[in-house]
């Protein structure tokens, strides 16, 4: 009642409401009236016995000043994540102070900022490949009713060409501005400072895919994406798609659904994905329907490749690679039928599953774009798990397309 009615009008996102209901269930629970009930299974955290106001205050004062992550439902690795976030915030603040001081004309080590930025710009320009030939792509992979991936490829190449144009022109103009050949505008000055600090320039991020990586890692990641599409353009679509390499991931997923819908003469809104974990095995032949994907990372949990299910994270390991997953398009009625066993004799214990959200970055938040899709959230992938879904919800388990380093 509290979660659905009282908070229901304020918490509109379905994943936020799922988290809210799981947390409220720890407190709106019949067992809380018993003396042996522990919140989140942690020792020392329980409802105080009935008493006076002073007794409740004294009971609260006995709690430690620093609470363990388990009392919030988190894994012990959450402490490491918290410390890393605080350190990153401190370093970002120090970097702002350093950036202000560096405007005086020296980087502190005797090297002028102009020399540093000029070197960085030359290095990036030398590594950037030429723009994709979109006309060649349209000739090799023409628009086809039976294969929507051809359209996805051309759209992706166009988006990357736009990004390459912005990166290349800004770096060339920076070099000219350093030499005094063009005026150092306010936009170029921001790019200059970002290159000097090793951060992704705002001018690039406006036309780029979401990324929290520093400049060096961003460039390396971009080159890997470009190489994937160059190989696709030169040959055939990959057997296992690197889902993290797509600029607009939702168009790729829609293309996979559309291929199946047109093949089966179905309305695309009646088709959705079934998920089958392939494991560490790398398929060599594409599936008859759907796509194989790779390149995801698990945060808050790990994948047990021996048992082929979701398990607890290893101590001090914040991220772990996810297995190859088969996104199999099926009709919605068939998907719902496969969620539970058909009879009690087929499975004595119902399978435990977790609808794991997939995000493009660890920021885990975005805005709705003009296409109606989130700029960060992609989809939910249903994974077999060793524990009930509420456990992983409180753990904050999610799949990420890329890491921050």
Steps between C-alpha positions, in 0.01 A plus 500: 500500500778744590714419197229480236266774625693743717817500288337376183422844365855626561711202394406442138797301369428128516851411614490763776165367617639148505786617722261692724274197553798277582627746761158553656453125524787487751306727737136422415544139602308288754825362639609845614285456813713204606816532705714301255430703185810677360480772237676385181631202694758713686576436865415781740239672283149418613186679614528620862263355758203705606599773743526870567639773275822506703549125453467538122758780499744291704441205269588712195814637666637148531521469121854543360583832334613322183242252376607193302375474139298190591248706699398665172496172310831569323800274451813578704658633179265800527745653748769494233267661248411774751867573570580509129216744433616730780858486371389577146299799620798632694734453203251675272489798738880512517514481121279807475738689728798380298329603176447851634862524608629366167339791317791712619713342228684203649395147583718491812761265352659758271300383197268753343133400467517586129767233448302241694176562309680514165654159566169348610318640197763371259493155660120469478491628141763249395295212643163598357402307186329656201123541499290205393384492140124504553426465129714188486316364805163565334620317188631197687217489753194644323167555671338159533157404630638173634812644667463816705862475613607657171316817596642483853853482359457803274345704782784411736764597242328835449501571874867411535587716198336797672703434815823462302436829319457686828808343660718555194394860438535602866850353525609667178360834614673463837833456325433807286394703804820408685700627201291817490346427161139507629330660797482291817123510550327413827404156365858430389632617835280242674634230268854622571450473876339157474789366291746639752311342792447167322120532501245445225424841342142618526499576127561130431258364761209692343525286184646189664360185653476512884838446664660574838850400392797738516638632173763231436260214573225666297721521192605136535137394543396706197766334284374156605145595399619634166700183439192284566295685239790507255519120522122476455514730197784304343339159552185368665318578825680349801374173642507643852424872517696722735194679637713760677637619167174637363436872499121461532449156652120513489500512118704180493255323731203627300664372182531150650133502602392638163679224309311235694167683480523533122614140463202372700254764368437634850446850634824618657322611818398138562862381497755519779823333602555174680843472660722195494845511657762334281779524759869527415452312172541731199263392220637479147166487318234770540163390641205439272303773677630781719859593582785400727643787707814543709695775674285563807624536857322404822504741794385382842523131410695257284419226256581145607608338175502153661145515638383739224317738733533829687709481816645728767798719407848399601654721773670813357379421146260777400431396142499163328447403135156380398454191280395488137123536484258397227226756444230280350190675362173325582134587525404649834261215584780248453738707711255510788447126476872425537541711815369222725511118473212341313438242771610418851670185378725682255668708773458441871629848583392797285800665332630814668544785254600862513395765250835674477500856362757584233658846494746663264707651785533455875317830552177300467290802415403681184226699333239409243619588152281610211470135393334411831802299621715570802848634437641247747259216578474238224290204611450231765668163453355208696780296657486177703614569856598312814272712723163669480459816295459732801852411614655624174277807493635607841851420378449746215611246239516633144666431167723774357611544141825669602709580804627841606872432464 
